[in-house]
Coordinates of C-alpha atoms in Angstrom, one line a residue:
M130 CA -0.2 0.0 0.2
A131 CA 2.1 3.2 -1.3
C132 CA 1.4 6.2 1.8
Y133 CA 2.5 9.4 1.7
Y134 CA 1.9 11.4 4.7
Y135 CA 3.9 13.1 7.6
V136 CA 7.7 12.5 7.1
P137 CA 10.4 14.4 8.8
F138 CA 11.8 17.7 7.9
Q139 CA 15.2 16.8 5.7
G140 CA 15.8 20.3 4.4
H141 CA 19.5 22.2 5.1
C142 CA 19.9 25.0 7.3
S143 CA 23.4 25.7 7.1
F144 CA 25.4 28.8 7.0
R145 CA 26.2 30.4 3.7
N146 CA 29.6 31.3 3.2
P147 CA 31.6 32.7 5.4
T148 CA 30.7 30.8 7.6
L149 CA 29.9 32.7 10.9
S150 CA 29.6 32.3 14.2
F151 CA 28.0 33.6 16.9
S152 CA 29.5 34.5 20.7
L153 CA 27.2 36.8 22.1
N154 CA 25.4 35.9 25.2
F155 CA 21.8 36.0 24.1
N156 CA 19.2 36.3 27.2
F157 CA 15.5 35.6 26.0
I158 CA 13.0 37.3 27.9
N159 CA 9.3 39.2 28.3
T160 CA 7.0 37.8 25.8
T161 CA 7.2 34.4 24.4
H162 CA 7.5 33.8 21.0
H163 CA 6.4 30.0 19.7
L164 CA 6.4 28.0 16.9
A165 CA 3.9 28.7 14.1
S166 CA 1.2 25.5 13.7
S167 CA -1.3 22.7 15.4
F168 CA 2.3 22.2 16.9
K169 CA 3.8 25.8 16.9
P170 CA 5.3 26.8 20.4
F171 CA 8.9 28.8 19.2
L172 CA 10.5 31.6 20.6
R173 CA 10.4 34.4 22.9
E174 CA 10.4 37.9 22.1
L175 CA 14.2 38.7 21.8
E176 CA 16.4 41.0 24.4
Q177 CA 19.6 41.4 24.0
H178 CA 22.0 40.2 27.2
V179 CA 24.7 42.2 25.6
F180 CA 22.9 45.7 24.9
G181 CA 20.3 45.7 27.9
V182 CA 16.9 46.1 27.9
G183 CA 16.9 49.6 28.4
V184 CA 19.1 50.0 25.5
L185 CA 16.7 47.8 23.0
K186 CA 13.5 49.2 24.4
A187 CA 15.2 52.6 23.8
A188 CA 15.5 51.8 20.1
V189 CA 12.0 50.5 19.6
K190 CA 10.6 53.3 20.8
N191 CA 13.4 55.8 18.8
T192 CA 14.4 53.9 15.5
S193 CA 11.7 55.0 12.2
V194 CA 9.7 52.9 11.1
K195 CA 9.9 54.4 7.9
L196 CA 13.6 53.5 7.5
L197 CA 13.3 50.1 9.0
D198 CA 10.6 49.8 6.5
A199 CA 12.9 51.1 3.8
F200 CA 15.7 48.6 4.7
V201 CA 13.3 46.0 4.9
D202 CA 12.3 47.0 1.2
S203 CA 15.5 47.3 0.0
A204 CA 17.5 44.1 1.5
F205 CA 14.8 41.8 1.5
Q206 CA 12.4 40.4 -1.4
F207 CA 9.2 38.6 -0.6
V208 CA 8.3 35.4 -3.2
D209 CA 5.4 33.4 -3.5
Y210 CA 6.0 30.2 -1.5
P211 CA 5.8 27.5 -4.5
L212 CA 2.7 25.0 -4.1
D213 CA 2.6 21.9 -5.8
P214 CA 0.3 21.4 -8.6
S215 CA -1.9 18.7 -7.1
Q216 CA -2.7 21.1 -4.3
T217 CA -5.5 22.9 -5.7
N218 CA -7.4 23.7 -2.7
A219 CA -4.5 25.1 -1.1
A220 CA -4.8 28.2 -2.1
P221 CA -6.6 31.3 0.3
V222 CA -10.4 32.5 -0.7
D223 CA -12.0 35.8 0.4
E224 CA -14.0 36.6 3.1
I225 CA -17.5 36.5 1.4
K226 CA -18.6 39.7 2.8
E227 CA -22.2 38.1 3.5
A228 CA -23.7 35.0 5.3
A229 CA -25.5 32.6 2.4
V230 CA -28.0 30.6 2.8
I231 CA -27.8 26.9 1.2
I232 CA -30.1 25.6 -0.7
N233 CA -28.6 22.7 -2.5
I234 CA -28.9 19.9 0.0
H235 CA -29.0 16.3 -1.0
G236 CA -30.4 14.3 1.2
D237 CA -32.2 15.2 4.3
I238 CA -30.6 16.6 7.7
P239 CA -32.1 14.2 10.5
S240 CA -34.8 15.6 12.9
E241 CA -32.4 14.4 15.6
F242 CA -29.4 16.7 14.3
P243 CA -29.3 19.6 17.3
Q244 CA -29.4 23.0 15.8
G245 CA -26.1 24.9 16.2
V246 CA -22.6 26.0 14.5
Y247 CA -20.0 24.1 12.9
I248 CA -17.2 25.7 12.6
R249 CA -13.6 24.9 11.2
N250 CA -10.9 26.8 11.8
G251 CA -7.3 27.0 9.1
P252 CA -4.6 28.5 7.2
N253 CA -6.1 31.1 4.9
P254 CA -3.0 33.6 4.1
L255 CA -3.2 37.0 2.9
F256 CA -2.0 38.7 0.0
G257 CA -2.7 35.2 -2.1
G258 CA -0.5 33.0 0.3
L259 CA 2.3 32.2 2.0
K260 CA 5.9 34.4 1.2
S261 CA 9.1 33.5 1.2
S262 CA 11.7 35.5 1.7
K263 CA 15.5 36.7 0.2
S264 CA 17.9 38.6 1.9
V265 CA 21.6 39.0 1.2
F266 CA 21.5 37.2 5.0
G267 CA 20.4 34.8 2.9
E268 CA 16.7 32.8 2.5
S269 CA 13.4 32.1 5.4
S270 CA 10.6 30.4 4.5
P271 CA 7.5 29.7 6.6
I272 CA 6.2 26.2 7.2
W273 CA 2.7 24.7 5.8
V274 CA 1.5 25.7 8.7
E275 CA 1.5 29.5 8.6
G276 CA -1.0 31.8 7.3
E277 CA -3.7 33.7 9.1
G278 CA -6.5 31.9 10.3
M279 CA -10.5 31.7 8.5
L280 CA -13.2 30.3 10.2
H281 CA -15.8 28.1 8.1
A282 CA -19.4 28.1 10.1
L283 CA -22.4 26.4 9.1
Y284 CA -25.1 27.4 10.9
F285 CA -28.2 24.6 11.5
S286 CA -31.5 25.9 12.7
K287 CA -35.2 24.4 12.5
D288 CA -38.5 26.3 12.4
I289 CA -41.6 24.6 15.0
N290 CA -42.5 22.6 11.9
G291 CA -39.1 20.6 11.5
N292 CA -38.0 22.4 8.6
W293 CA -34.5 23.3 8.4
T294 CA -32.2 26.2 7.7
V295 CA -28.1 25.8 7.1
V296 CA -26.6 29.0 6.3
Y297 CA -22.4 29.6 5.5
N298 CA -20.1 31.9 6.4
N299 CA -16.4 32.8 6.4
R300 CA -14.5 35.2 7.8
H301 CA -10.6 35.8 8.8
V302 CA -9.6 35.8 13.0
E303 CA -8.6 39.4 13.0
T304 CA -5.7 39.0 15.0
D305 CA -3.6 42.1 16.1
T306 CA -1.2 41.7 13.4
F307 CA -3.8 40.7 10.9
K308 CA -5.6 44.4 11.2
L309 CA -1.5 45.6 11.2
E310 CA -0.6 44.1 8.0
K311 CA -4.1 44.2 6.3
L312 CA -3.7 48.4 7.1
R313 CA -0.1 48.1 5.3
N314 CA -1.7 46.3 2.5
K315 CA 1.6 44.2 1.9
P316 CA 3.2 41.7 3.0
S317 CA 5.6 43.2 6.3
F318 CA 6.4 40.5 9.0
L319 CA 9.5 38.6 7.7
P320 CA 9.3 34.3 8.3
A321 CA 11.3 33.9 10.6
I322 CA 10.7 29.6 11.5
Q323 CA 12.9 28.1 9.1
G324 CA 15.8 28.5 6.5
D325 CA 19.5 29.5 6.6
P326 CA 20.2 30.4 10.3
L327 CA 21.4 33.8 10.0
A328 CA 18.2 34.6 7.8
V329 CA 15.9 33.4 10.2
F330 CA 18.0 35.2 13.1
T331 CA 18.0 38.7 11.3
S332 CA 13.9 38.3 10.2
F333 CA 13.1 37.4 13.9
L334 CA 15.3 40.6 15.2
L335 CA 13.8 43.4 12.4
N336 CA 10.3 41.6 13.1
L337 CA 10.5 42.9 16.7
V338 CA 12.2 46.2 16.1
R339 CA 9.7 47.1 13.5
F340 CA 6.4 45.3 15.1
G341 CA 7.2 44.9 19.0
K342 CA 6.6 41.1 18.1
P343 CA 8.9 38.6 16.2
L344 CA 6.0 36.2 14.4
K345 CA 2.5 37.0 13.9
N346 CA -0.5 35.6 15.7
I347 CA -2.0 33.5 13.0
S348 CA -5.0 32.1 15.2
N349 CA -5.8 29.0 12.3
T350 CA -5.4 25.9 14.2
N351 CA -8.8 24.9 16.1
V352 CA -11.8 26.2 17.9
F353 CA -13.2 25.0 21.0
E354 CA -15.9 26.2 23.6
H355 CA -15.6 27.1 27.4
S356 CA -17.9 28.2 29.6
G357 CA -20.2 29.1 26.9
K358 CA -17.8 31.1 24.7
L359 CA -16.1 30.2 21.8
Y360 CA -12.3 30.6 21.2
S361 CA -9.9 30.6 17.8
I362 CA -6.6 29.5 18.9
A363 CA -3.2 28.5 17.3
E364 CA -0.2 27.9 19.6
N365 CA 1.9 30.9 19.0
N366 CA -0.5 33.3 21.1
L367 CA -3.4 33.4 23.4
P368 CA -7.0 32.5 21.8
Q369 CA -9.1 34.7 20.5
E370 CA -12.6 34.9 21.8
I371 CA -15.4 34.7 19.2
D372 CA -18.6 36.0 18.5
I373 CA -20.3 33.1 17.3
L374 CA -22.8 34.2 15.0
T375 CA -21.0 37.1 13.2
L376 CA -17.5 35.6 13.1
E377 CA -15.9 38.7 14.9
A378 CA -12.7 38.2 17.1
L379 CA -13.6 39.8 20.0
G380 CA -10.1 40.0 21.6
D381 CA -7.4 37.7 23.2
W382 CA -8.7 36.0 26.2
D383 CA -5.8 36.1 29.6
V384 CA -7.9 34.3 32.1
N385 CA -8.8 38.1 33.3
G386 CA -4.7 38.4 33.0
A387 CA -3.7 35.7 34.9
W388 CA -2.5 33.6 31.9
N389 CA 0.5 35.8 30.4
R390 CA 1.8 32.8 27.9
S391 CA 1.0 30.6 24.8
F392 CA -2.0 28.5 25.1
T393 CA -2.6 25.2 23.4
A394 CA -4.4 24.2 20.9
H395 CA -6.4 21.5 22.8
P396 CA -7.1 22.6 26.2
K397 CA -8.7 19.3 27.8
R398 CA -12.1 19.7 30.1
V399 CA -11.8 17.8 33.4
P400 CA -14.4 15.1 34.0
D401 CA -16.9 16.2 36.7
T402 CA -15.6 19.3 37.5
G403 CA -15.6 21.2 34.2
E404 CA -12.1 22.9 35.2
L405 CA -10.4 24.0 31.5
V406 CA -6.8 22.1 31.4
T407 CA -4.3 23.9 29.3
M408 CA -0.4 24.7 28.7
G409 CA 1.6 26.9 27.1
I410 CA 5.2 26.5 25.7
A411 CA 8.4 29.0 25.4
A412 CA 11.8 28.6 24.2
T413 CA 13.6 29.6 27.3
K414 CA 12.9 28.4 30.5
P415 CA 10.3 27.5 31.7
F416 CA 10.0 25.8 28.8
V417 CA 6.6 24.4 29.4
E418 CA 4.0 25.5 32.2
V419 CA 0.4 24.1 32.7
G420 CA -2.7 25.4 34.2
V421 CA -6.2 24.6 35.3
I422 CA -8.7 26.8 34.6
S423 CA -12.1 27.1 36.5
A424 CA -15.1 26.1 34.4
D425 CA -16.7 29.2 34.5
G426 CA -14.0 30.4 32.9
K427 CA -13.1 33.7 35.0
E428 CA -10.1 32.1 37.5
L429 CA -6.7 30.4 36.7
V430 CA -6.8 27.8 39.9
H431 CA -3.5 26.7 39.7
K432 CA 0.1 27.4 37.3
L433 CA 2.8 24.2 37.4
D434 CA 6.1 24.8 36.0
L435 CA 6.9 21.4 34.8
K436 CA 10.9 22.4 35.4
L437 CA 11.7 20.5 31.6
D438 CA 15.1 21.2 30.4
R439 CA 14.4 21.5 26.4
C440 CA 11.4 23.0 24.8
P441 CA 9.4 20.2 23.5
L442 CA 7.1 20.9 21.0
S443 CA 4.1 18.9 22.3
H444 CA 0.6 19.9 20.4
E445 CA -1.7 17.7 23.1
I446 CA -2.3 17.5 27.0
G447 CA -4.5 14.9 28.2
V448 CA -6.8 14.4 31.1
T449 CA -8.4 11.7 33.3
K450 CA -10.2 12.3 36.7
R451 CA -7.1 12.8 39.0
Y452 CA -4.6 13.4 36.5
I453 CA -3.1 15.6 33.4
V454 CA -0.9 14.0 30.9
F455 CA 1.8 15.6 29.2
M456 CA 3.8 13.7 25.9
D457 CA 7.3 15.3 25.6
C458 CA 8.4 13.9 22.6
P459 CA 11.6 14.5 21.1
L460 CA 10.3 17.3 18.6
T461 CA 12.0 20.5 19.9
V462 CA 12.4 24.1 19.6
D463 CA 16.5 25.1 20.1
V464 CA 17.9 28.5 20.0
N465 CA 21.4 27.5 20.5
R466 CA 21.1 24.9 17.5
L467 CA 20.0 27.4 15.4
I468 CA 22.9 30.3 16.5
H469 CA 25.6 27.1 16.0
G470 CA 24.1 26.7 12.3
G471 CA 21.7 23.7 12.9
K472 CA 17.9 24.1 12.3
L473 CA 15.9 25.6 14.8
I474 CA 13.7 22.6 15.2
K475 CA 14.6 19.0 14.8
Y476 CA 12.7 15.8 15.2
E477 CA 15.5 13.0 16.7
S478 CA 14.3 10.0 15.9
E479 CA 16.1 8.2 18.2
G480 CA 15.4 11.2 20.9
N481 CA 14.7 10.5 24.3
A482 CA 10.6 10.4 24.9
R483 CA 8.8 10.3 27.8
M484 CA 5.2 10.7 29.2
G485 CA 5.0 12.8 32.7
I486 CA 2.0 12.0 35.1
M487 CA 1.0 14.6 37.4
P488 CA -1.9 15.4 40.1
R489 CA -4.0 18.2 38.3
Y490 CA -2.7 20.4 41.7
G491 CA 0.8 19.0 42.2
D492 CA 4.1 20.8 41.5
A493 CA 6.6 19.6 39.5
G494 CA 8.2 17.0 42.3
S495 CA 5.0 15.2 42.5
I496 CA 4.9 14.2 38.1
H497 CA 5.7 10.6 37.5
W498 CA 7.5 10.1 34.4
F499 CA 7.8 6.9 32.1
K500 CA 10.1 6.5 29.6
V501 CA 8.4 5.4 26.3
K502 CA 10.3 4.2 22.8
P503 CA 11.0 7.2 20.9
N504 CA 8.0 9.0 19.0
C505 CA 6.2 12.1 17.2
T506 CA 2.5 12.0 18.5
F507 CA 0.5 15.1 18.4
H508 CA -2.9 14.3 18.9
I509 CA -4.6 12.2 21.1
F510 CA -8.0 10.4 21.6
N511 CA -8.4 9.8 25.1
C512 CA -6.9 9.7 28.6
F513 CA -8.6 7.6 31.7
E514 CA -7.1 5.6 34.3
D515 CA -8.0 1.4 34.5
G516 CA -6.9 0.3 37.7
D517 CA -3.8 1.5 38.7
E518 CA -2.8 2.7 34.8
V519 CA -3.2 5.4 32.9
V520 CA -4.2 4.6 29.6
V521 CA -3.3 7.0 26.7
W522 CA -5.0 6.5 22.9
G523 CA -3.5 8.8 20.5
C524 CA -2.2 8.9 17.0
R525 CA 2.0 7.8 16.9
A526 CA 4.4 8.0 14.1
L527 CA 8.3 7.9 14.0
A528 CA 8.5 11.0 12.0
S529 CA 7.5 14.5 12.2
A530 CA 5.4 17.2 9.7
I531 CA 6.6 20.1 11.7
P532 CA 8.5 21.9 9.8
G533 CA 8.0 19.7 6.8
P534 CA 9.7 19.9 3.9
D535 CA 11.7 22.3 2.0
P536 CA 9.9 24.9 -0.6
G537 CA 9.5 23.4 -3.9
S538 CA 10.5 20.1 -2.6
K539 CA 9.1 17.1 -4.9
E540 CA 7.2 13.9 -4.4
F541 CA 10.4 12.2 -2.2
A542 CA 13.2 14.2 -2.2
W543 CA 12.7 15.1 1.6
F544 CA 12.1 12.0 2.8
P545 CA 14.6 9.6 4.8
T546 CA 16.8 7.9 2.8
K547 CA 15.7 4.6 4.1
F548 CA 12.2 5.2 3.3
K549 CA 12.4 6.1 -0.1
P550 CA 10.9 3.5 -2.7
A551 CA 13.1 1.3 -5.4
P552 CA 12.7 2.1 -8.5
G553 CA 9.2 1.0 -9.9
K554 CA 8.4 -0.8 -6.6
P555 CA 5.8 0.7 -4.2
F556 CA 6.5 2.9 -1.0
E557 CA 6.3 0.9 1.9
D558 CA 4.9 2.5 5.1
A559 CA 6.9 0.4 7.1
I560 CA 10.0 -1.2 8.2
S561 CA 8.9 -3.0 10.9
E562 CA 5.3 -3.2 13.1
D563 CA 7.1 -1.1 15.8
Q564 CA 8.3 1.6 13.1
L565 CA 5.5 2.9 11.4
L566 CA 6.7 5.9 10.0
F567 CA 3.0 7.8 9.7
H568 CA 0.1 8.1 12.2
R569 CA -1.7 5.7 13.0
P570 CA -4.1 4.7 16.8
Y571 CA -1.2 3.5 19.7
E572 CA -2.1 2.3 23.1
W573 CA 0.5 3.4 26.1
R574 CA -0.4 2.4 29.6
L575 CA 1.3 3.5 32.0
N576 CA 0.9 2.1 35.9
V577 CA 1.5 5.1 38.3
R578 CA 2.2 2.4 40.8
T579 CA 5.1 0.1 39.6
G580 CA 6.1 2.3 36.8
A581 CA 5.5 -0.2 34.2
V582 CA 5.2 0.4 30.8
K583 CA 3.0 -1.0 28.2
E584 CA 2.7 -0.2 24.5
R585 CA 1.3 -1.2 21.5
N586 CA -0.2 -1.0 18.3
L587 CA -3.6 -1.0 18.3
I588 CA -4.5 -1.4 14.2
G589 CA -2.5 -3.6 12.0
A590 CA 0.2 -2.2 9.4
N591 CA -2.2 -3.1 6.7
N592 CA -4.6 -0.5 8.0
F593 CA -4.7 3.1 6.3
P594 CA -2.6 5.5 8.0
M595 CA -4.8 7.9 10.5
E596 CA -4.8 11.2 12.2
F597 CA -7.4 14.3 13.6
P598 CA -8.6 11.9 16.0
M599 CA -11.7 12.8 17.9
I600 CA -14.4 11.0 20.1
N601 CA -17.5 11.3 22.3
G602 CA -17.0 14.5 24.1
A603 CA -18.8 13.5 26.9
F604 CA -15.9 10.3 27.4
T605 CA -12.9 13.0 27.6
G606 CA -11.0 11.9 30.8
L607 CA -13.3 8.7 31.0
K608 CA -13.0 5.2 29.9
N609 CA -14.9 5.0 25.9
K610 CA -15.2 2.6 23.5
Y611 CA -15.0 4.3 19.9
G612 CA -13.2 6.4 18.1
Y613 CA -13.2 8.7 14.8
T614 CA -10.1 9.8 12.8
Q615 CA -9.7 11.1 9.3
V616 CA -7.7 8.8 6.6
C617 CA -4.9 9.3 5.2
H618 CA -5.2 8.5 1.3
C619 CA -2.7 6.6 0.2
D620 CA -2.4 7.5 -3.6
S621 CA -2.0 11.1 -3.5
I622 CA 1.4 13.2 -2.7
A623 CA 1.4 16.2 -0.2
A624 CA 4.5 18.3 -1.3
T625 CA 4.1 20.2 1.4
G626 CA 4.0 17.8 4.3
M627 CA 0.4 18.3 5.2
G628 CA -1.4 14.6 4.4
R629 CA -4.9 14.9 2.5
F630 CA -7.3 12.5 3.8
G631 CA -9.6 10.7 1.3
G632 CA -12.0 9.5 4.4
L633 CA -12.8 8.5 8.2
A634 CA -12.5 6.0 10.0
K635 CA -14.3 4.3 13.0
L636 CA -12.1 2.6 16.1
F637 CA -14.4 0.0 18.5
F638 CA -11.3 0.2 20.8
E639 CA -13.1 -3.0 23.1
E640 CA -13.9 -5.7 19.9
Q641 CA -11.6 -7.5 18.6
N642 CA -10.4 -7.5 15.0
T643 CA -9.6 -10.7 12.8
E644 CA -5.8 -9.6 13.1
E645 CA -4.1 -10.7 16.7
G646 CA -3.6 -7.6 18.8
S647 CA -5.5 -5.3 16.5
I648 CA -8.9 -3.6 17.0
K649 CA -12.2 -3.7 14.5
V650 CA -11.7 -0.4 12.4
E651 CA -14.7 0.8 9.4
Y652 CA -14.0 2.7 6.8
H653 CA -15.8 5.3 5.6
M654 CA -13.8 6.3 2.0
F655 CA -14.7 9.3 0.0
E656 CA -15.2 9.5 -4.4
R657 CA -12.0 9.4 -6.3
N658 CA -9.7 12.9 -5.6
T659 CA -12.2 14.0 -2.5
Y660 CA -10.7 15.1 0.8
C661 CA -11.7 16.0 4.1
S662 CA -10.8 18.0 6.6
G663 CA -11.7 19.6 9.9
A664 CA -14.3 16.5 10.7
A665 CA -16.2 16.7 14.2
L666 CA -18.8 14.9 16.4
V667 CA -22.1 15.8 17.0
R668 CA -24.0 14.3 19.5
K669 CA -27.1 13.2 19.0
E670 CA -29.8 14.9 21.1
G671 CA -31.0 12.9 24.1
G672 CA -28.9 9.6 22.5
A673 CA -28.4 6.4 24.9
E674 CA -24.7 5.1 23.2
E675 CA -21.6 6.7 23.2
D676 CA -21.8 6.5 18.9
D677 CA -25.1 8.3 18.7
G678 CA -24.5 11.1 16.4
W679 CA -22.9 12.0 13.5
I680 CA -19.4 13.1 12.0
I681 CA -19.6 16.2 9.9
T682 CA -16.8 16.8 7.5
F683 CA -16.1 19.7 4.9
V684 CA -15.1 17.8 1.5
H685 CA -13.4 19.4 -1.4
H686 CA -14.2 17.8 -4.9
E687 CA -10.7 18.1 -6.5
D688 CA -12.6 17.0 -10.3
T689 CA -14.8 19.7 -10.2
N690 CA -13.3 22.7 -7.5
I691 CA -17.1 22.1 -5.5
C692 CA -17.2 22.0 -1.3
Q693 CA -19.7 20.3 0.6
A694 CA -20.3 19.4 3.8
Y695 CA -21.0 15.9 4.4
I696 CA -22.9 14.1 7.5
I697 CA -22.7 10.9 8.0
D698 CA -24.1 8.4 10.8
T699 CA -21.9 7.0 13.0
K700 CA -24.2 3.8 13.9
D701 CA -24.3 3.7 9.9
F702 CA -20.9 4.4 9.2
L703 CA -20.2 2.1 6.0
N704 CA -23.2 4.1 4.3
E705 CA -23.6 6.8 1.9
P706 CA -24.1 10.5 4.2
V707 CA -27.0 11.3 5.0
A708 CA -26.5 14.4 4.0
K709 CA -24.4 16.6 1.3
I710 CA -24.2 20.3 1.5
T711 CA -23.3 21.9 -1.4
L712 CA -21.3 25.2 -0.3
P713 CA -21.6 28.6 -2.3
C714 CA -17.9 28.6 -2.4
R715 CA -14.3 26.8 -2.0
V716 CA -13.7 25.6 1.6
P717 CA -10.2 25.5 1.9
D718 CA -7.9 22.9 2.9
G719 CA -7.4 23.0 7.0
F720 CA -7.1 21.7 10.6
H721 CA -9.8 21.3 13.2
G722 CA -13.7 21.7 13.4
A723 CA -16.0 21.4 16.1
F724 CA -19.6 21.7 16.4
M725 CA -21.1 24.2 19.2
P726 CA -24.9 23.1 20.0
I727 CA -26.7 26.4 20.1
Q728 CA -30.4 27.8 19.8
L729 CA -30.3 30.1 16.2
L730 CA -33.9 30.7 15.2
N731 CA -34.1 33.7 14.4
K732 CA -30.5 35.1 15.1
I733 CA -28.9 34.6 11.9

């Protein structure tokens, strides 16, 4: 089975001749600078120890913006980030300006389907797409997960006679940096994540001096709800509160000033208490802090420094009834590595990996660390307690989609040598059952009494790669029976490193397949050249079973360039969608989606 999906970044990252050497002692303080992505924590805003904090602040205040702009305009050239011809749905779209009522619906929206909003986040770059830069300092480029966030929303409302009205709207998440560039009407922030180290470092400094921050607040990865409010998030900044009816961004959510660092794209609600657990990652100490927010969203009730000695790009955090679960995988951001000519972001395939289990209100000394096999796990289905064990189900791989390939890389050029197919032979996904390259469902059992670790693949090597897992949210932190994922399309190549998803899967965690040691899986595969994004589970109102509900997802038909929303019955998963809703415009490929029940009649 030929599969192309998430693979390690293999681009070169070395200084141009003559080789430069940094001997300055840098002190990164103040606000946090993070990696842009579903996986995007990065650096902190830079103030140079050698010059002193006051001197840098004075320079920021007194330097002529016009002079700096003139320097950037003369020394840096913005160039379009190349897209592979197969990526027809990666280009951005315009805002539609006015919500549109949907009239083309094939099939029937079930009467039990809840009124509410299906909303998906994703990158939609300004000025025609992502921009790389070239200068005398070298080249720097964005990574494929960057680009200003855009929300795409479907509103479902029903009248007293049971007739459905469906309305579509989209809107950019207008963060402070979005507004700044839109006002200037041109690309302004220099890409400062990957490329030649000197170019990355210089771009970082120029962004900081010109705009007061080194990276844009892209807010493009996920949406989540807490205490009745909707938020848009990317891990390089604070969440943006969103007006659910207009999609207007209402500003940063900093928990009444108590949370002053980045915010994970996947906060988790604690069973029973309703508290929200988050984390923030930075490239300088404290590398990772965990926070517990009250159920009403008004108070930070606990904050914990994990006391790590590196900056891991951890995208998810888990909760159980009593514990918080943290994944410390060997995908790291390292400023010293960049300064010495290496990669700012790097995955160490043989690096140390571990998981931490901590009481919800514990400190660093209360964390129980478990050494696990090296892996890169961005997303988890769920965590729960089973006797003395904490069980973690996630989508595990031995490679990282971040930062991705060099811009313009072709097909296998950026694959690790050992994974390249021989001429005339299909691509092999795995070296062995334990060394699957692409993301597949995986189980860790961590015994908090004995320290023992048990690991296993939940599905066999012949199954499709899977990512973007989801469950019935009522079972977060509790033992559950079912999970759902997007399924990587195994005959398509995404030159950016971003997998395309040609179907969905339903996992039966408590049912064994005929293949020894693997669980039962059902697949709902789409039509040829049709790919989905942002799939979300919609719970059936009054449903008696965990899997009572539907999966809703945006799909793009590449042959016709038509976008639809599919509604798929989770209890009739193998059959056709119960409804296909044709959208008035294209929805580009994106990341995570969610469904928020809300009474909408006469509100839109």
